[in-house]
PDB file of C-alpha atoms in Angstrom:
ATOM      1  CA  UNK G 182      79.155 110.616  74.783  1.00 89.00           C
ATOM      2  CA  UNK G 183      78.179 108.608  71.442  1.00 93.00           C
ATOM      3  CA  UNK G 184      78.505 104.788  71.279  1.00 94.00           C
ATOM      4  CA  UNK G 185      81.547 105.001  68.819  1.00 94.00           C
ATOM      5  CA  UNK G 186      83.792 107.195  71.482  1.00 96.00           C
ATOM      6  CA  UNK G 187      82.992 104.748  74.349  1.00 97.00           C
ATOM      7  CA  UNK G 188      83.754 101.615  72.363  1.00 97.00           C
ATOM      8  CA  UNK G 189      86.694 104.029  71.048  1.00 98.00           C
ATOM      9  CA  UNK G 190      87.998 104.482  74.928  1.00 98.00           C
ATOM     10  CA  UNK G 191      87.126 101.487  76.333  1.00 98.00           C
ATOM     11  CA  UNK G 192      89.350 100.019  73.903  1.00 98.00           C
ATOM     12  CA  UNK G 193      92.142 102.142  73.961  1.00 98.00           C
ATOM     13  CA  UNK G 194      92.111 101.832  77.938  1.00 98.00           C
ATOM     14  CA  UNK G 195      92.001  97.986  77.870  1.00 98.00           C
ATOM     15  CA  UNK G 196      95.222  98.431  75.265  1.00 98.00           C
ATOM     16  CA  UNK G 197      96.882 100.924  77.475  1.00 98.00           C
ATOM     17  CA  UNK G 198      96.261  98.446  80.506  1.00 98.00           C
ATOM     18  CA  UNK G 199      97.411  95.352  79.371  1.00 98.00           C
ATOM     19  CA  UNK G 200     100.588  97.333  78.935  1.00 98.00           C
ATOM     20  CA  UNK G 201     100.930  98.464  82.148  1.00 98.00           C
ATOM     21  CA  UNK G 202     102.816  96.280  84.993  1.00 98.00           C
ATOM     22  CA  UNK G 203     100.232  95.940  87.821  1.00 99.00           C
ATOM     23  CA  UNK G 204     101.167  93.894  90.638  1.00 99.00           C
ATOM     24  CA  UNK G 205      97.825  92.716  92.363  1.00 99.00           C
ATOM     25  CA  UNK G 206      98.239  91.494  95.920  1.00 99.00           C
ATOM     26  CA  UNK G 207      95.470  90.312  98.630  1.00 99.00           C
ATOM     27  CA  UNK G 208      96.417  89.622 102.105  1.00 97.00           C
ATOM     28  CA  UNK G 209      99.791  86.822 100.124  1.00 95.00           C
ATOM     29  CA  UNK G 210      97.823  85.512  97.172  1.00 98.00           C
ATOM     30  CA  UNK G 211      99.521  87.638  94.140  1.00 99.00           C
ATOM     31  CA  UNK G 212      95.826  88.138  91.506  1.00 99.00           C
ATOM     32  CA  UNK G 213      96.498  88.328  87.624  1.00 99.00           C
ATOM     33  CA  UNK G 214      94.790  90.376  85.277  1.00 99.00           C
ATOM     34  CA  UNK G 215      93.505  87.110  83.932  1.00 99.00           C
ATOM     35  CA  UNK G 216      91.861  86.664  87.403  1.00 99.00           C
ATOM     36  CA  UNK G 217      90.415  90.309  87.634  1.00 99.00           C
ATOM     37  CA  UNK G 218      89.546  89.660  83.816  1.00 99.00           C
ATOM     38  CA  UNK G 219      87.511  86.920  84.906  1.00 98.00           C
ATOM     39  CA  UNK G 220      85.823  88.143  88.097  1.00 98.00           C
ATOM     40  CA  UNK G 221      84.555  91.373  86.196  1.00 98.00           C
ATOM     41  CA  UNK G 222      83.045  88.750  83.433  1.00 98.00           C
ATOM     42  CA  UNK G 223      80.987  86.876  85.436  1.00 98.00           C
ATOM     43  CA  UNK G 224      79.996  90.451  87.337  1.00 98.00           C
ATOM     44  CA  UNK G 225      79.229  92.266  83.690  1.00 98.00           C
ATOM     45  CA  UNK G 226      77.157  88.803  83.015  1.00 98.00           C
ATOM     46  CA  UNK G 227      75.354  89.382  86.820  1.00 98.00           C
ATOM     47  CA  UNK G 228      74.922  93.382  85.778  1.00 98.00           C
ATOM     48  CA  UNK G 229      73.399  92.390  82.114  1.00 98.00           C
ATOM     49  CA  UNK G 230      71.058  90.292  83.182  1.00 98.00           C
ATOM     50  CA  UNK G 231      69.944  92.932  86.099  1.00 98.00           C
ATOM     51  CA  UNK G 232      70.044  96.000  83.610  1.00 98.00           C
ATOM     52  CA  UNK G 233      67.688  93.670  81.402  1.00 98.00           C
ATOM     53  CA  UNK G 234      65.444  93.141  84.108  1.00 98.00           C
ATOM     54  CA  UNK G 235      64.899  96.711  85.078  1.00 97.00           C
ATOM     55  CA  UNK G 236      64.785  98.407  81.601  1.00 97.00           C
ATOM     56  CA  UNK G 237      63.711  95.637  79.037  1.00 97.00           C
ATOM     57  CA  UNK G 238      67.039  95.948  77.630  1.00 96.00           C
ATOM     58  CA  UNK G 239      68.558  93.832  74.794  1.00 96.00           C
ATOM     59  CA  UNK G 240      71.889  93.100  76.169  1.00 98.00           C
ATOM     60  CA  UNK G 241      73.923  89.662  75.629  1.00 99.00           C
ATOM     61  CA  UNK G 242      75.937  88.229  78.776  1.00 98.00           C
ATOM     62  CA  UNK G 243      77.384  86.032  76.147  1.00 98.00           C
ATOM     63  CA  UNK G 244      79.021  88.437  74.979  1.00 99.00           C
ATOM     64  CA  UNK G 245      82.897  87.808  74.983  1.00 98.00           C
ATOM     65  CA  UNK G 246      83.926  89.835  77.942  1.00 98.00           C
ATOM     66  CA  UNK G 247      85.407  92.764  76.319  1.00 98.00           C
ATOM     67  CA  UNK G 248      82.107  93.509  73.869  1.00 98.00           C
ATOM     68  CA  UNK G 249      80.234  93.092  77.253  1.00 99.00           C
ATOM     69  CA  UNK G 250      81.976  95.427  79.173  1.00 99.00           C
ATOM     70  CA  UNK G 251      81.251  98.169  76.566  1.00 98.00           C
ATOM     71  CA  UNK G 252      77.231  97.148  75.974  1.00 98.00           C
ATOM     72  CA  UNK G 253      77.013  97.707  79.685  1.00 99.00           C
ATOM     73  CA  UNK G 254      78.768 100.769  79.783  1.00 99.00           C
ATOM     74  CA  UNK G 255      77.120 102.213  76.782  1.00 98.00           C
ATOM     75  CA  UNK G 256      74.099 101.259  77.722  1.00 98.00           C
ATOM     76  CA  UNK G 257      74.460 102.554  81.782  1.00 99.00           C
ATOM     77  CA  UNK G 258      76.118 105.912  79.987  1.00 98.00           C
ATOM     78  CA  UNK G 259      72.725 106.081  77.729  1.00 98.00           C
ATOM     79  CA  UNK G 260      70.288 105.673  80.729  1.00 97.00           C
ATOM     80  CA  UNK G 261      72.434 108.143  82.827  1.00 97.00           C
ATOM     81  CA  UNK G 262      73.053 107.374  86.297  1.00 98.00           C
ATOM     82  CA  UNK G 263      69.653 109.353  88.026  1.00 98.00           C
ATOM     83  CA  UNK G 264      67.815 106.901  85.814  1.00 98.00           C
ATOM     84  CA  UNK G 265      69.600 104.188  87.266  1.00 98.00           C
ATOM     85  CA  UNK G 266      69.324 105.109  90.785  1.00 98.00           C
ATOM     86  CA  UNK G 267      65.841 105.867  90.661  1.00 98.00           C
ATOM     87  CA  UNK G 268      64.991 101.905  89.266  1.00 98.00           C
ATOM     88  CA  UNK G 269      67.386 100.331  91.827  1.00 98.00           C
ATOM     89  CA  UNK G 270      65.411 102.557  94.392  1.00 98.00           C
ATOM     90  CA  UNK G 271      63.961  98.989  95.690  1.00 97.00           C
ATOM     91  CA  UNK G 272      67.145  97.480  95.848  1.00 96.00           C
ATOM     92  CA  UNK G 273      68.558 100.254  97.945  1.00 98.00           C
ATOM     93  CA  UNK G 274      65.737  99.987 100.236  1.00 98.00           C
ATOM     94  CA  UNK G 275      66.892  96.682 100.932  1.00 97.00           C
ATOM     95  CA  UNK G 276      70.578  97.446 101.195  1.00 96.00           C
ATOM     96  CA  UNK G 277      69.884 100.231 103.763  1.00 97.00           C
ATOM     97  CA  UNK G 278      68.061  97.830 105.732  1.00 97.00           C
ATOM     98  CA  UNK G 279      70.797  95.242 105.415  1.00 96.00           C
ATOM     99  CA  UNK G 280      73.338  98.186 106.551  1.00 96.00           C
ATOM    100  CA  UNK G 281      71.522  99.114 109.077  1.00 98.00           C
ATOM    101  CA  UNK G 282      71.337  95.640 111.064  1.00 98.00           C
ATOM    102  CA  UNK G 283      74.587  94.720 109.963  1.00 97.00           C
ATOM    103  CA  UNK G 284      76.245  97.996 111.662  1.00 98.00           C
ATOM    104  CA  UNK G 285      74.004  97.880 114.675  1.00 97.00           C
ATOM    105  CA  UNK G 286      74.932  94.150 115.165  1.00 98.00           C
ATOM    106  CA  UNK G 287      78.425  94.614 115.061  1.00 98.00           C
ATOM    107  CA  UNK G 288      78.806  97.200 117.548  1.00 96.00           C
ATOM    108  CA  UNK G 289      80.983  99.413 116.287  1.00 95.00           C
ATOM    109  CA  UNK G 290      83.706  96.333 115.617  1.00 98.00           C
ATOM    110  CA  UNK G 291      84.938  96.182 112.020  1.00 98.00           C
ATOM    111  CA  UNK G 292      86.585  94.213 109.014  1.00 98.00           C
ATOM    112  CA  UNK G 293      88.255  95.461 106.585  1.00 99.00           C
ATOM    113  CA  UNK G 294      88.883  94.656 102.618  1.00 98.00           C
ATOM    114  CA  UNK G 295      92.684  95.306 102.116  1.00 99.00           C
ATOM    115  CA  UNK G 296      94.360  95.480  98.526  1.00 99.00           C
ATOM    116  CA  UNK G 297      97.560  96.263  97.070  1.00 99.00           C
ATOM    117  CA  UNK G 298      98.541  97.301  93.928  1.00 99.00           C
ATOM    118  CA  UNK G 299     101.724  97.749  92.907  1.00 99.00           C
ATOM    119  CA  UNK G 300     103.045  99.617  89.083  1.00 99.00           C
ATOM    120  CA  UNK G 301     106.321 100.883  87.975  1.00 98.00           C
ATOM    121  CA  UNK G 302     105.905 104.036  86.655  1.00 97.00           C
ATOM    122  CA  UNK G 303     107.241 107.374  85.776  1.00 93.00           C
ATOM    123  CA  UNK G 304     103.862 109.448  87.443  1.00 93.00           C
ATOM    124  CA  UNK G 305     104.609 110.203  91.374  1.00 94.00           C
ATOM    125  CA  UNK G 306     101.748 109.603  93.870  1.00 96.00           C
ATOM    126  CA  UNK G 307     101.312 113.517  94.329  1.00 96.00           C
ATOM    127  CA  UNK G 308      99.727 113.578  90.768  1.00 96.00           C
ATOM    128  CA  UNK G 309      98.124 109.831  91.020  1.00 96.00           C
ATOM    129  CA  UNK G 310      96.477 111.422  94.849  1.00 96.00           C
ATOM    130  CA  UNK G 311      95.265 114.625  93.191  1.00 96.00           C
ATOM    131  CA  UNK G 312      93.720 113.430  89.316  1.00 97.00           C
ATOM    132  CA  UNK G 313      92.374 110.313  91.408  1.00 96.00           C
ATOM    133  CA  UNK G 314      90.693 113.073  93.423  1.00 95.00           C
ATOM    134  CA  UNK G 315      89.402 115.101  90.840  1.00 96.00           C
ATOM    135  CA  UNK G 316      87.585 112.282  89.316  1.00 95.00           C
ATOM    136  CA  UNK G 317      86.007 111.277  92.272  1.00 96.00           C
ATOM    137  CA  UNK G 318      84.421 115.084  93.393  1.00 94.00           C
ATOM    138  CA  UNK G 319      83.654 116.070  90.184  1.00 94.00           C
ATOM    139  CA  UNK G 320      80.775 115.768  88.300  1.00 96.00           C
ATOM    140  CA  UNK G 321      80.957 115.468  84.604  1.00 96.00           C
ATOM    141  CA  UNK G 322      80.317 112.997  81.843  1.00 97.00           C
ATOM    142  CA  UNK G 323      83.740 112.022  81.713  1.00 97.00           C
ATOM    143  CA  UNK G 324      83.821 111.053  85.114  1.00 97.00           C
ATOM    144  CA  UNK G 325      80.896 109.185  85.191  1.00 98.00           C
ATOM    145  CA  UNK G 326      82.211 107.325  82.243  1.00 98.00           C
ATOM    146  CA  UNK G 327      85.310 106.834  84.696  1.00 98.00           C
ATOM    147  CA  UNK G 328      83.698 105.192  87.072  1.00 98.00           C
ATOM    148  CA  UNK G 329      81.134 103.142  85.136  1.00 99.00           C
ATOM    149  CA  UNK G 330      83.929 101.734  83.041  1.00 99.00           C
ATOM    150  CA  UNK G 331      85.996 101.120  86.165  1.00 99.00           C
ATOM    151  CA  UNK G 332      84.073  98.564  87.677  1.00 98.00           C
ATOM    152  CA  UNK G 333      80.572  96.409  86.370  1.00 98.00           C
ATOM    153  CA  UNK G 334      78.761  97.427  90.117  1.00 98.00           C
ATOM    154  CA  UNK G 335      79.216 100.830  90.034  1.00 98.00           C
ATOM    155  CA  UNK G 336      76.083 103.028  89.098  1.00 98.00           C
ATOM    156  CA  UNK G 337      76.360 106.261  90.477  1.00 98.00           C
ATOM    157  CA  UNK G 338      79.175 108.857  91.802  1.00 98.00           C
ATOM    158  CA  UNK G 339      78.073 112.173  92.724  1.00 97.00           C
ATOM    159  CA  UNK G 340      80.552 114.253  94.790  1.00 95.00           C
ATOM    160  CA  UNK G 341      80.867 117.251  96.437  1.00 93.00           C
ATOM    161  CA  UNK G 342      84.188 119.507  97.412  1.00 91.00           C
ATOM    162  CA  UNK G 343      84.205 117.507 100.895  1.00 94.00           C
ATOM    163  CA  UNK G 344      82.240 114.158  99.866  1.00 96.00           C
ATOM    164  CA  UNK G 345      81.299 111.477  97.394  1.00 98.00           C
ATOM    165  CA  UNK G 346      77.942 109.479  97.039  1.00 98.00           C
ATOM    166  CA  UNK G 347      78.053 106.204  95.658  1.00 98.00           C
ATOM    167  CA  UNK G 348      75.502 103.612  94.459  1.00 98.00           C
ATOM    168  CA  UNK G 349      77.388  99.960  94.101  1.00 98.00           C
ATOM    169  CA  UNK G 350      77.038  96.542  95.020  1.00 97.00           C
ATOM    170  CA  UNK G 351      79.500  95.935  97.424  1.00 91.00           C
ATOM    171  CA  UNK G 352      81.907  92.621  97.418  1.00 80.00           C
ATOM    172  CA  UNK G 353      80.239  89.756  95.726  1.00 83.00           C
ATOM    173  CA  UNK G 354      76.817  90.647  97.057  1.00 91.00           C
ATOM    174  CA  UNK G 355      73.698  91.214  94.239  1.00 91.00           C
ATOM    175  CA  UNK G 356      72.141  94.478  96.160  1.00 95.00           C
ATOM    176  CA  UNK G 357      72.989  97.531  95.225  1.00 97.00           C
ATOM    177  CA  UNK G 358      73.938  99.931  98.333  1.00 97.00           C
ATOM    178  CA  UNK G 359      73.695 103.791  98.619  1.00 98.00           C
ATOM    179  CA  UNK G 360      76.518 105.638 100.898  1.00 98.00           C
ATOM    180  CA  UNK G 361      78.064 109.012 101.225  1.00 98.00           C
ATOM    181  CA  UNK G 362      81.792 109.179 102.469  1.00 98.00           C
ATOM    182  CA  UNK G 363      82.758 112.250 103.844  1.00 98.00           C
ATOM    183  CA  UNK G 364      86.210 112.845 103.299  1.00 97.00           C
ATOM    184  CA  UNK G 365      89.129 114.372 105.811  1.00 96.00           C
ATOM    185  CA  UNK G 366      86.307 113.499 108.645  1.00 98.00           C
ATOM    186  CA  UNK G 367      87.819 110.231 110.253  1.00 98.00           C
ATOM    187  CA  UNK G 368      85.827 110.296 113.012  1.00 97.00           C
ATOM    188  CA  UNK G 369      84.451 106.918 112.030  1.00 97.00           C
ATOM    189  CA  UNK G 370      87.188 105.199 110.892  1.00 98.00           C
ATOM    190  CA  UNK G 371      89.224 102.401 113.199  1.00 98.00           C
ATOM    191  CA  UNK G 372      92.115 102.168 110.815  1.00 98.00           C
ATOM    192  CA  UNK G 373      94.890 104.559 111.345  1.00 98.00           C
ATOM    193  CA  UNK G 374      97.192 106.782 109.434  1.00 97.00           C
ATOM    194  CA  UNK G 375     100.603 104.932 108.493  1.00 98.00           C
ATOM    195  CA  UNK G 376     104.081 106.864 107.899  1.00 98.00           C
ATOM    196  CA  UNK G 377     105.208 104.497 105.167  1.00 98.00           C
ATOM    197  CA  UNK G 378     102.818 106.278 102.672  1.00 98.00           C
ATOM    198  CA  UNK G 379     103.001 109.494 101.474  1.00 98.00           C
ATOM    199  CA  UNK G 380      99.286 110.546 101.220  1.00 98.00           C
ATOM    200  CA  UNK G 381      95.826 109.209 102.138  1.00 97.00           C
ATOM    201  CA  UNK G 382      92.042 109.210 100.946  1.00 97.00           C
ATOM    202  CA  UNK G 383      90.552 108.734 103.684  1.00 98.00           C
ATOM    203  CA  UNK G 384      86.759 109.700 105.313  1.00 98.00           C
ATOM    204  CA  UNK G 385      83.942 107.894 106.967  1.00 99.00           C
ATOM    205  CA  UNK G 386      81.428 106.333 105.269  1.00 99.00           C
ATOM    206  CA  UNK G 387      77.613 106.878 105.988  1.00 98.00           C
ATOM    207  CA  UNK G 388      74.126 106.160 104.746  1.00 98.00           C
ATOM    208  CA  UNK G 389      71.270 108.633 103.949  1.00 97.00           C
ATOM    209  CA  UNK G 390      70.387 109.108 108.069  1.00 97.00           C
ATOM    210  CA  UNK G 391      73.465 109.770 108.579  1.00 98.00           C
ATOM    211  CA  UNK G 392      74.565 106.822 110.235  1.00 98.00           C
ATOM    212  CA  UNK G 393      78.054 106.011 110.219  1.00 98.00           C
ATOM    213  CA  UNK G 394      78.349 102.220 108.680  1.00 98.00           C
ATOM    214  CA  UNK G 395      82.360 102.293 108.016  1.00 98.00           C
ATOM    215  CA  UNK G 396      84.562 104.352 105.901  1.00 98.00           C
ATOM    216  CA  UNK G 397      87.856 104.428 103.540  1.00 99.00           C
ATOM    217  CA  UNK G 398      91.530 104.553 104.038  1.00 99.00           C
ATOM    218  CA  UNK G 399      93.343 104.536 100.734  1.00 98.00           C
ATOM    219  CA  UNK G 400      97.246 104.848 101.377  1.00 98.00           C
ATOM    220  CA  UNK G 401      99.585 106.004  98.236  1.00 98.00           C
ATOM    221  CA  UNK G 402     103.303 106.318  97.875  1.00 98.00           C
ATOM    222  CA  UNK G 403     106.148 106.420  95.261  1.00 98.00           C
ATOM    223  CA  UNK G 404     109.726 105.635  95.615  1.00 97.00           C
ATOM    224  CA  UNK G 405     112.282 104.658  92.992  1.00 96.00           C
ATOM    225  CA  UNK G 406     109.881 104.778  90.191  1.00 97.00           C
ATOM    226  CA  UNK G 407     107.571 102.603  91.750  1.00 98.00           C
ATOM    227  CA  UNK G 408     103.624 103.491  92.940  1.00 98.00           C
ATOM    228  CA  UNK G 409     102.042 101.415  95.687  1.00 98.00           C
ATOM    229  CA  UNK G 410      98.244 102.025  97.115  1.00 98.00           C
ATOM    230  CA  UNK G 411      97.328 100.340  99.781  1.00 99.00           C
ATOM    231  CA  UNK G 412      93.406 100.293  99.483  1.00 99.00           C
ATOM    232  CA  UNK G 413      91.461  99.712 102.708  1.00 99.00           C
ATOM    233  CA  UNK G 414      87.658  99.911 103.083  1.00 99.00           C
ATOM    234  CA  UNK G 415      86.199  99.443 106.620  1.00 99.00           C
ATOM    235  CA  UNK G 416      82.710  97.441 107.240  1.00 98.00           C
ATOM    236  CA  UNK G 417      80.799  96.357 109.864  1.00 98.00           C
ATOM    237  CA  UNK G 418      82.329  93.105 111.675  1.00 98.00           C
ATOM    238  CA  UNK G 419      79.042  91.509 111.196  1.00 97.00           C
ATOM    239  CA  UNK G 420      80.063  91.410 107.519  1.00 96.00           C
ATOM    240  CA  UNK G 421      80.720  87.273 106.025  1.00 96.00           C
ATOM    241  CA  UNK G 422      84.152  87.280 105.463  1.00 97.00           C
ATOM    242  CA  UNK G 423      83.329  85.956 101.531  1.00 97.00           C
ATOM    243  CA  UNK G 424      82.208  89.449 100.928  1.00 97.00           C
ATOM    244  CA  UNK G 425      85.017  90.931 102.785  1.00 98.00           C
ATOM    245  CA  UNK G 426      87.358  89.425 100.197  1.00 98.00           C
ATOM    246  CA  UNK G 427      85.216  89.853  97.189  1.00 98.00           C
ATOM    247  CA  UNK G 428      85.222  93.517  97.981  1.00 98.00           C
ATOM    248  CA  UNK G 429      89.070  93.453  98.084  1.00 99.00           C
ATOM    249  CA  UNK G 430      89.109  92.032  94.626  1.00 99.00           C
ATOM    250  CA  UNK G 431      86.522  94.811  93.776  1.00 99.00           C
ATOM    251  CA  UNK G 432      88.921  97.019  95.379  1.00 99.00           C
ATOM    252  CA  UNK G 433      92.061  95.716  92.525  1.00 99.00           C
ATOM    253  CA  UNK G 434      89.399  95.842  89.470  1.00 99.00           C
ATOM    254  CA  UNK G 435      88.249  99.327  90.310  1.00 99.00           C
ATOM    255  CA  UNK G 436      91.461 101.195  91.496  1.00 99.00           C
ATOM    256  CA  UNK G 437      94.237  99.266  88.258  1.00 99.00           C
ATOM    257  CA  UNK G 438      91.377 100.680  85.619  1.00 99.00           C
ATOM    258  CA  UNK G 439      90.902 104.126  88.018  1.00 98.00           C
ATOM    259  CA  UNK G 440      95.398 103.934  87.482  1.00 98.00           C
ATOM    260  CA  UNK G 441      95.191 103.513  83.668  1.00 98.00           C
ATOM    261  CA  UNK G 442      92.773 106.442  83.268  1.00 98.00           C
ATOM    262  CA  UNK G 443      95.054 108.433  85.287  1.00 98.00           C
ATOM    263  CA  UNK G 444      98.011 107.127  83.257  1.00 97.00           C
ATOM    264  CA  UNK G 445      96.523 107.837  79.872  1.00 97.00           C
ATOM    265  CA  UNK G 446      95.579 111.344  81.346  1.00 94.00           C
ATOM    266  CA  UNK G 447      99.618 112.263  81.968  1.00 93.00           C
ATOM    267  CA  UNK G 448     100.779 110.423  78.555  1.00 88.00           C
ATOM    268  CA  UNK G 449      97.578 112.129  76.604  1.00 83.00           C
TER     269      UNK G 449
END
């Protein structure tokens, strides 16, 4: 993908987005776009600076936000995400070792970052449930430029027919973490299924030994032209409760730019 299509995409997706009516809600605080706006600025600033550091790269955190966002994404979709992986390799050490403790610690007690998102819309949650799935198990360019563009701490997807491995910083932390989550197994989860939702993402999450560290439970339903996801990511109880939020808000900035793709998709 050539710099002039992802400048081309990113800013027909930001277009299509501010469009769209997104209702953001965390635990009873309603979020913005203007707040989302400005937590994935001062992330793409954090995620400039760190792509500088391990690649010598030339890229301005201050940037306005929007010319950020696509130098970072151009520049993650240039260096491909194997590259990227293999350079955070020290970082992931680190997370792993972090995970580990952190799971061990807690005992098999969790927390868990809860979102809501709310759009009116003419697209029912059967197709939202099945294009969101698509672009998470399969591998091409275009969904790697899905989920770079989707969130500044993402840097690798890679997923399977049954699972997905990610490379992100989770929450507010700086360290990137590697996990695989193994979806329809819920063998690890402590959340539950809930009636009021129509279909569910759902698998445990675990690292590289195959330790189970937590998992996902993403909830979507439509009724009366209205889509609702209830996002829900499990994590070791041991987890600060600052990242625990900041994860939640991760969880609103990935999944409303994951919606617009998938929006744009039905429209296109």
């Amino acid at each position: 993908m050539i710099k002039k299509d992802i400048y081309e995409n990113i800013q027909n997706a930001e277009s299509m987005y501010d469009q769209l009516p997104f209702k953001f809600i965390i635990g009873n605080k309603i979020f913005s776009k203007e707040d989302l706006a400005d937590w994935q600025y001062r992330e793409y600033k954090k995620t400039a600076i760190l792509l500088n550091k391990l690649f010598n790269a030339d890229l301005d955190p201050n940037l306005s936000y929007l010319d950020l966002k696509k130098s970072v994404i151009t520049f993650k979709m240039a260096i491909g995400q194997e590259t990227l992986s293999r350079r955070l390799l020290g970082q992931l050490k680190l997370g792993n070792l972090a995970t580990v403790v952190g799971t061990k610690t807690a005992f098999q007690r969790r927390k868990v970052s809860i979102a809501d998102i709310y759009l009116n819309t003419d697209i029912d949650a059967q197709f939202f449930i099945d294009t969101f799935n698509q672009m998470m198990m399969a591998n091409s360019e275009e969904n790697q430029f899905y989920n770079f563009k989707a969130n500044p701490n993402h840097f690798y997807s890679s997923g399977s027919d049954t699972s997905q491995t990610v490379i992100e910083m989770t929450g507010g932390t700086r360290i990137a973490n590697k996990f695989t989550l193994v979806y329809g197994d819920e063998s690890g989860l402590k959340t539950n299924p809930n009636p009021d939702f129509q279909f569910e993402s759902a698998g445990t999450g675990k690292n590289d030994s195959g330790l189970v560290i937590g998992g996902v439970r993403h909830l979507m339903t439509s009724s009366n032209g209205v889509f609702h996801a209830r996002l829900q990511v499990e994590f070791p109880a041991s987890m600060p409760n600052y990242f625990i939020n900041q994860h939640a808000i991760h969880l609103l900035v990935e999944f409303s730019h994951w919606l617009t793709d998938i929006e744009m998709k039905h429209h296109s």
